[in-house]
Short mmCIF file of C-alpha atoms in Angstrom, two decimals:
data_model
loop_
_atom_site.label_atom_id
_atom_site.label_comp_id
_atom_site.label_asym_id
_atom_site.label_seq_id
_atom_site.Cartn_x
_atom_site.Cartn_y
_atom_site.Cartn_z
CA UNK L 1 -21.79 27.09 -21.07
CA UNK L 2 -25.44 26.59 -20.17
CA UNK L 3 -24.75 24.31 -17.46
CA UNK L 4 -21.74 26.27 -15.93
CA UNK L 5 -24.51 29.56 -16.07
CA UNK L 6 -26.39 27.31 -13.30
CA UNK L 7 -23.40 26.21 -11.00
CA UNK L 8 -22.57 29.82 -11.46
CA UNK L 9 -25.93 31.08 -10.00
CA UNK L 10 -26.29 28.11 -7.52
CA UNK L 11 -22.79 29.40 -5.98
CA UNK L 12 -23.51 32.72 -5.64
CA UNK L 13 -26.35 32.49 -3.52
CA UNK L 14 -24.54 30.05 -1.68
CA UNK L 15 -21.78 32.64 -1.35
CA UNK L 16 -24.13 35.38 -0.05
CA UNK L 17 -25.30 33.25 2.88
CA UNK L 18 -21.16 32.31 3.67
CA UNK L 19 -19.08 34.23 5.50
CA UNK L 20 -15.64 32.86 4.77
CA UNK L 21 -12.61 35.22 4.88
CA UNK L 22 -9.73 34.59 2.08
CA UNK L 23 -7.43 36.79 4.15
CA UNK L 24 -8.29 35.26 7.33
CA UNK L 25 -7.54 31.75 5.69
CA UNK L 26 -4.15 33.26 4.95
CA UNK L 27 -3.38 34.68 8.06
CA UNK L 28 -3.87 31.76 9.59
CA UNK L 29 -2.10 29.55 7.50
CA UNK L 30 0.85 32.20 7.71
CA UNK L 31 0.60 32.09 11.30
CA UNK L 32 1.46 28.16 11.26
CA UNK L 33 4.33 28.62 9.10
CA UNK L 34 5.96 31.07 11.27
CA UNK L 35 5.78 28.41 14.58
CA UNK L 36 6.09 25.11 13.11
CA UNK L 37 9.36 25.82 12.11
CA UNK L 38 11.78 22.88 11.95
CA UNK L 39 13.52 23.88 14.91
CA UNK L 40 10.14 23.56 16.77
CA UNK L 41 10.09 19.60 15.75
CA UNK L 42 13.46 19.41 16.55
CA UNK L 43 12.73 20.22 20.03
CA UNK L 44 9.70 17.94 20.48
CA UNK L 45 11.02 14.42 19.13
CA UNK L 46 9.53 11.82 20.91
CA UNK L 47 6.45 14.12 21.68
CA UNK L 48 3.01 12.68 21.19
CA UNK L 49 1.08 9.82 21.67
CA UNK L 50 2.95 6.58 19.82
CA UNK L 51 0.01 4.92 18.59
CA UNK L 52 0.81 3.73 14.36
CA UNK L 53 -3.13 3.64 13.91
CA UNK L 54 -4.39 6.35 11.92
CA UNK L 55 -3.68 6.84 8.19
CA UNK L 56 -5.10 10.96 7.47
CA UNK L 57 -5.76 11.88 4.04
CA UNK L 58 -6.20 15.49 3.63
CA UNK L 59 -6.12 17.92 0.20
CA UNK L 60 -8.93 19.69 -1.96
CA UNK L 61 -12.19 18.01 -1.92
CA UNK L 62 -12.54 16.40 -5.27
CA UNK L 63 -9.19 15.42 -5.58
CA UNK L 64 -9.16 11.82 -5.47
CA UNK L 65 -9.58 11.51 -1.63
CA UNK L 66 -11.98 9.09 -1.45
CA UNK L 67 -10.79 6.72 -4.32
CA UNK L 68 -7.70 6.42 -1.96
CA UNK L 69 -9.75 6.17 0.72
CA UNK L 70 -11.95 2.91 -1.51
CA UNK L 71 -8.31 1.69 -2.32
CA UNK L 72 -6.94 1.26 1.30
CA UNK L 73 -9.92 0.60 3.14
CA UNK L 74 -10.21 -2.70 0.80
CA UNK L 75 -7.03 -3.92 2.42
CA UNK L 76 -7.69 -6.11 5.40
CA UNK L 77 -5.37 -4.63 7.39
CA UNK L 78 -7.41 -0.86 7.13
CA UNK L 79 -10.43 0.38 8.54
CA UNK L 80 -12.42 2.69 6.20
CA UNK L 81 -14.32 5.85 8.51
CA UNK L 82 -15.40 8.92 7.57
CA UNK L 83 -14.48 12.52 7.52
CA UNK L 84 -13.62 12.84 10.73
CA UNK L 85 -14.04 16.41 12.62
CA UNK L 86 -11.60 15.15 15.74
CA UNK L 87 -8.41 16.80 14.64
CA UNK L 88 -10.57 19.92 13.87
CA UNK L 89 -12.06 19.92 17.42
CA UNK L 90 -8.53 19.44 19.21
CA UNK L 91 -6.70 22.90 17.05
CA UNK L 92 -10.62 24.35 17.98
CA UNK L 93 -10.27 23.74 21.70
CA UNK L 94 -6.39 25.46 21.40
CA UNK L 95 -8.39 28.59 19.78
CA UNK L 96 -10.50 28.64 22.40
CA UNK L 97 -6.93 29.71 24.41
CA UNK L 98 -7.11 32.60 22.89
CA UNK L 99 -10.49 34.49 22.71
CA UNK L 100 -10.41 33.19 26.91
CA UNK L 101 -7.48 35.52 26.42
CA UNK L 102 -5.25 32.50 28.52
CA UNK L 103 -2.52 32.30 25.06
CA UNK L 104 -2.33 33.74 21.67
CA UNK L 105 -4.48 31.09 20.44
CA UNK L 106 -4.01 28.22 17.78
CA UNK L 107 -1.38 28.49 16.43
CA UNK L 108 0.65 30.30 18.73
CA UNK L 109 -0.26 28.38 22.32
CA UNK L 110 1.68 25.71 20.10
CA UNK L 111 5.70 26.35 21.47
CA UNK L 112 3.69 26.41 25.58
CA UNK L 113 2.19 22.87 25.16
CA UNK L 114 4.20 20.35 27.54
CA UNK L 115 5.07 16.82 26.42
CA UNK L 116 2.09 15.45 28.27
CA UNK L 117 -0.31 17.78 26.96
CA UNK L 118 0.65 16.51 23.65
CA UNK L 119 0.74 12.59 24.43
CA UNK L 120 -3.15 13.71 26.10
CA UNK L 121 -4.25 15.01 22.39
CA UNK L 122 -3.07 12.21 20.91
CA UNK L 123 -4.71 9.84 23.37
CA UNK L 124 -8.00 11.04 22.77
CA UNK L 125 -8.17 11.70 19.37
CA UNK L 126 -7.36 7.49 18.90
CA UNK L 127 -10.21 6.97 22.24
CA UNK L 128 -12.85 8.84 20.52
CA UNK L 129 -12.51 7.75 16.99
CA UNK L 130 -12.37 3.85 18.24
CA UNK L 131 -16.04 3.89 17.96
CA UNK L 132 -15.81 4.20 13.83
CA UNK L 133 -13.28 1.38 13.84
CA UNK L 134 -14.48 -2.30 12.92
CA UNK L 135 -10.96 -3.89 14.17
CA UNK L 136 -8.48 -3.28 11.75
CA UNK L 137 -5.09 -2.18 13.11
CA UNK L 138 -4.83 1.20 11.04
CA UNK L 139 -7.37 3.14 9.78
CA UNK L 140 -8.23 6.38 7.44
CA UNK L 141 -9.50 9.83 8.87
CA UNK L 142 -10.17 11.24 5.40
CA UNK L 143 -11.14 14.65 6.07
CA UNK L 144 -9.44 17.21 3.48
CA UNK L 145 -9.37 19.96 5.90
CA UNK L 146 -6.89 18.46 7.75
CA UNK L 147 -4.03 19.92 5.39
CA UNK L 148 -3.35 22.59 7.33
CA UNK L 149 -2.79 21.07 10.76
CA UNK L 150 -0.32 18.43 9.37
CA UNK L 151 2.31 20.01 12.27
CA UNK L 152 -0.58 19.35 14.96
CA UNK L 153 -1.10 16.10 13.88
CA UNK L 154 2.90 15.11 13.59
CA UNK L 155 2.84 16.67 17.78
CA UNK L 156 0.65 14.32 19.29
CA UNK L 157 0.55 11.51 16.33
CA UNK L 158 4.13 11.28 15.40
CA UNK L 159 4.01 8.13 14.28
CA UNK L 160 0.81 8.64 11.98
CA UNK L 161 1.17 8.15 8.34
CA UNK L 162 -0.29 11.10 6.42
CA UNK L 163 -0.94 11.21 2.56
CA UNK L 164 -2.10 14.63 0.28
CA UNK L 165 -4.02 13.41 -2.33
CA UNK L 166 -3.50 15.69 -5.03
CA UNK L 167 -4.84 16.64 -8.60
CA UNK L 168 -4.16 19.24 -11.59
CA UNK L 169 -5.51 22.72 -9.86
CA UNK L 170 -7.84 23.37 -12.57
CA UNK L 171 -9.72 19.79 -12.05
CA UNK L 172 -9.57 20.03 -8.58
CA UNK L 173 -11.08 23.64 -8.52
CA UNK L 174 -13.66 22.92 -10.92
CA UNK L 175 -14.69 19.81 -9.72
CA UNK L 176 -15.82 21.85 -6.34
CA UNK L 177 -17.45 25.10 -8.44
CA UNK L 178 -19.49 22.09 -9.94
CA UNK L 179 -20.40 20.67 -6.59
CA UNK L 180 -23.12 22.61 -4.16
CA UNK L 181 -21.97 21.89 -0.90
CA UNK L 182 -24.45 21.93 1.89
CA UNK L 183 -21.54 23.51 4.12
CA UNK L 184 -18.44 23.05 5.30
CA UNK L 185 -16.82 24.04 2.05
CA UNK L 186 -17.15 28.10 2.02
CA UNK L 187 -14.17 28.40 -0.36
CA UNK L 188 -16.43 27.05 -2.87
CA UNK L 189 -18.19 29.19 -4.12
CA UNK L 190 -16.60 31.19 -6.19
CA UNK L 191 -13.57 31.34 -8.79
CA UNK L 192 -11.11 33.34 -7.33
CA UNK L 193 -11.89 32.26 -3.67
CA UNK L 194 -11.30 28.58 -4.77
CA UNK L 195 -8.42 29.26 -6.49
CA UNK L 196 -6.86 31.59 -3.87
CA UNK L 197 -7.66 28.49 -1.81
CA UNK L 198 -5.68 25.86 -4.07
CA UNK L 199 -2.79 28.62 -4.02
CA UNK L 200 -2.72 28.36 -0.39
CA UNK L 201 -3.09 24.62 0.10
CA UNK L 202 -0.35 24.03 -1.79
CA UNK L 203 2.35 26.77 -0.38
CA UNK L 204 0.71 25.09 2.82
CA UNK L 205 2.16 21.32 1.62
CA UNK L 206 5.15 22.68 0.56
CA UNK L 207 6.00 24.11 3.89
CA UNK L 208 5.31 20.72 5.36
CA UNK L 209 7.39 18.81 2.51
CA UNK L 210 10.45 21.40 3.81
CA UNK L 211 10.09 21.30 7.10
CA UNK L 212 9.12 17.53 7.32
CA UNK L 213 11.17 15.82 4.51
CA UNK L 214 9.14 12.25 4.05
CA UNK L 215 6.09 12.94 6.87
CA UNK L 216 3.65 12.93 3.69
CA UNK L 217 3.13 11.14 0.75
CA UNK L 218 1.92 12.92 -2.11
CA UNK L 219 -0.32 10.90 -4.68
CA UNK L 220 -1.30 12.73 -7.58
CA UNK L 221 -4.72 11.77 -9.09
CA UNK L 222 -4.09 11.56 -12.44
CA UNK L 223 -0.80 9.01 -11.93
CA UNK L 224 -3.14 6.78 -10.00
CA UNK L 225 -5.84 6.68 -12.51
CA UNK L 226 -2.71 6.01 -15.15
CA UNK L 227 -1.03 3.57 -13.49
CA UNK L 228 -3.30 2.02 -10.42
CA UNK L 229 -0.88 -0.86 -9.84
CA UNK L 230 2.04 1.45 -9.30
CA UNK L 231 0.56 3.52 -7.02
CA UNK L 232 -0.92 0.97 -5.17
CA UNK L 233 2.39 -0.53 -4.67
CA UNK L 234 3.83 3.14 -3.45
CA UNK L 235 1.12 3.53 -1.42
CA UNK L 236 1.65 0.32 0.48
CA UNK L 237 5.19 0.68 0.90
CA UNK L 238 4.80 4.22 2.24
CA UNK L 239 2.54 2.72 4.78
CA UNK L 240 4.33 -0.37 5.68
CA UNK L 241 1.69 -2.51 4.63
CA UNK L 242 1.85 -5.96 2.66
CA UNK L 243 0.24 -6.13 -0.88
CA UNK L 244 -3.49 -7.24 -1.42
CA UNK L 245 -5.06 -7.41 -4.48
CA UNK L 246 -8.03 -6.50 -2.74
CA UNK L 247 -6.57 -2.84 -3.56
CA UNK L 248 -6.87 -3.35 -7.08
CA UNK L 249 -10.60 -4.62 -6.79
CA UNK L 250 -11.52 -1.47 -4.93
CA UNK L 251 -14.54 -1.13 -6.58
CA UNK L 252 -15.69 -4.63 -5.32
CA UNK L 253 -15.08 -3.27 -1.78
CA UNK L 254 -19.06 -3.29 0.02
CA UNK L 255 -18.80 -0.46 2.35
CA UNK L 256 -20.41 3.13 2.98
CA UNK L 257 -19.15 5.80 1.39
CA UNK L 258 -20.80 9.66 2.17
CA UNK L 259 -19.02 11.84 0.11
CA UNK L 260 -19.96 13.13 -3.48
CA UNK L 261 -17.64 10.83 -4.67
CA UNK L 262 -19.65 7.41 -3.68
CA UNK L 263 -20.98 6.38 -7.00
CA UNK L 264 -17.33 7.04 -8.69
CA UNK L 265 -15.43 4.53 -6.26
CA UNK L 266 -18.14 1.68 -6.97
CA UNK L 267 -16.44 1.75 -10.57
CA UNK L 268 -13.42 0.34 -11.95
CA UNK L 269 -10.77 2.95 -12.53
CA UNK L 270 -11.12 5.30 -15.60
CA UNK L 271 -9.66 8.28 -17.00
CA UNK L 272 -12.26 10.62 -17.88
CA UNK L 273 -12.17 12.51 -14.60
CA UNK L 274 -8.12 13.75 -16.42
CA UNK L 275 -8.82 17.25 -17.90
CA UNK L 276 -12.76 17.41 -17.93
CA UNK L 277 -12.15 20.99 -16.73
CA UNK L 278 -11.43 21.77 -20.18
CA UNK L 279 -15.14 21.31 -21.00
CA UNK L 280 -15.63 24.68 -19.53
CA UNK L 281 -12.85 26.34 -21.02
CA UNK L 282 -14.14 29.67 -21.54
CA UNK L 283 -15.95 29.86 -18.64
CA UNK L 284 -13.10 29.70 -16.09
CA UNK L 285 -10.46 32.82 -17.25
CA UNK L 286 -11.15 33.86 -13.68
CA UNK L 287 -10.18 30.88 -12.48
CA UNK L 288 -7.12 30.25 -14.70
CA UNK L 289 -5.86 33.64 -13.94
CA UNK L 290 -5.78 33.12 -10.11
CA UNK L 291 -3.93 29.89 -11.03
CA UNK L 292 -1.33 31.04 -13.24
CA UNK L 293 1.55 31.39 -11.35
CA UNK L 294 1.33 27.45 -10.48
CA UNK L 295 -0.05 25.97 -14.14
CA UNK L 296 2.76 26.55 -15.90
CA UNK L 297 4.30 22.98 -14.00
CA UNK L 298 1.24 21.29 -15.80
CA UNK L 299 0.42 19.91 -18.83
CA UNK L 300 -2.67 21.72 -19.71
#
C-alpha cells in the first residue's frame, strides 16, 4: 500500500503536466472503425507495397512486447530494432491533410488514397527503417502504439505479419501505473484513463480480428510464460519461419534492448510476472471497476 501511495503521487504530477484526451482517443479510434470497413479492403487487394519484411508488434506497453520481441529477434532469420515512430509519422503526415484543410484528415483521407500513393507509403516506411536492420530478411517494429493503425499498415504493407501481444487487463494496466514514463505514454497516469485505454485497445483488436480474419496473431502473455515451447512453435508457423532453438535460449540472445523491460528478457522465462497485480489488491477498485465489463472472461 505504501509503495502504490508513491506511484500514485509520481502519476499525478505526471498527469498534471499531460494533456491527453480519453474522448479524443475514442473518437479517433471510432473514426477508423467507421472507414476501414471490410468492404474498404475488399476494394484495395493487391494495394501496397509487397515487401514480406517487417514483423509489427503492437498492444499495451508491459504486456509481453519485448519478450516476443527477445524471442524472435534470436532467430537468425529476424532483425531485432526498436520502437519504431515510422508508421506513426506516415498516419501523422495524412493528419496533416486535414488541419491544411486539403481532406478530412487521418482517418478519413483513407477511401481518396490511389493505389500508388499506397505502394509510396509502403516504400518508404521499408527505405527508412533499412538503416536499423543488420541483414536479416524480416525484422520487428515493436512499437505498441501501432494497434490502432493495423488497417494503415495492412494498405501499404499487405503482406506484413502483425502480432498483438496481449496480457490479463489488470497486469497489463498495473504494470504501466507502476512504471513513470518519461513520455509518450499519457494514458498512464491514472486508473481510469489506463483502463478506459485497455477498454479501447481491445474493442480496437476486435474490430481488426472481424474485419481481417487471420491478419494478426494474438499471443497472450501468460500462455507464453506457461508453455514457451508452444508458443514458440505458433509463433513461427504464423510467420512462416523454420524452428531455432535459438528462440528458446532468448535470454542468451546479446543485443540492445531500451525498453523497461531489458533486464526481464536477459532471464530465463518465469511466472511471477502472472497475477502480481493482485499485490495491490485494494488499491486498484478504480481500476477494476473501469475493467469490469471485460474481467469476467478471466481467471482472476
Amino acid at each position: 500500500a505504501q509503495a502504490f501511495s508513491y506511484y500514485e503521487k509520481g502519476n499525478q504530477l505526471k498527469k498534471a503536466q499531460s494533456r491527453y484526451d480519453a474522448d479524443m482517443m475514442t473518437t479517433d479510434l471510432r473514426a477508423q472503425q467507421d472507414v476501414c470497413k471490410r468492404q474498404f479492403f475488399d476494394r484495395r487487394q493487391g494495394w501496397g507495397h509487397d515487401a514480406p519484411d517487417p514483423i509489427f508488434i503492437v498492444g499495451l506497453p508491459r504486456a509481453g512486447s519485448t519478450l516476443l520481441e527477445q524471442i524472435l529477434s534470436s532467430h537468425s532469420m529476424v532483425d531485432g530494432t526498436l520502437e519504431l515512430p515510422n508508421i506513426l509519422s506516415l498516419s501523422q503526415r495524412l493528419r496533416r491533410r486535414g488541419r491544411e484543410g486539403e481532406t478530412g484528415g487521418y482517418p478519413q483521407v483513407l477511401p481518396s488514397i490511389e493505389a500508388d500513393e499506397f505502394r509510396e507509403f509502403g516504400e518508404t516506411f521499408i527505405r527508412d527503417t533499412m538503416i536499423h536492420r543488420a541483414g536479416a530478411p524480416f525484422f520487428i517494429d515493436k512499437m505498441p502504439n501501432n494497434f490502432p493503425l493495423v488497417g494503415f499498415i495492412h494498405c501499404i504493407l499487405p503482406k506484413a505479419k502483425i502480432i498483438d501481444a496481449r496480457r490479463h487487463p489488470l497486469d497489463a494496466c498495473v504494470g504501466n501505473l507502476k512504471q513513470l514514463y518519461a513520455r509518450g505514454q499519457n494514458f498512464s497516469y491514472d486508473q481510469t484513463d489506463i483502463g478506459e485505454y485497455y477498454l479501447q485497445y481491445q474493442r480496437m483488436m476486435d474490430h481488426w480480428d472481424a474485419i481481417l480474419p487471420g491478419k494478426v496473431l494474438r499471443v497472450q502473455y501468460e500462455d507464453t510464460v506457461g508453455d514457451l515451447e508452444q508458443q514458440v512453435k505458433r509463433i513461427l508457423e504464423y510467420l512462416e519461419l523454420p524452428w531455432e532453438d535459438a528462440c528458446l535460449n532468448f535470454h542468451e540472445t546479446e543485443r540492445a534492448v531500451r525498453t523497461a523491460s531489458s533486464e526481464q528478457v536477459r532471464q530465463p522465462i518465469y511466472t511471477s510476472g502472472v497475477g502480481f497485480w493482485k499485490h495491490w489488491d485494494k488499491e486498484i477498485d478504480e481500476l477494476k471497476e473501469v475493467l469490469r465489463p471485460i474481467l469476467t472472461g478471466y481467471d482472476n
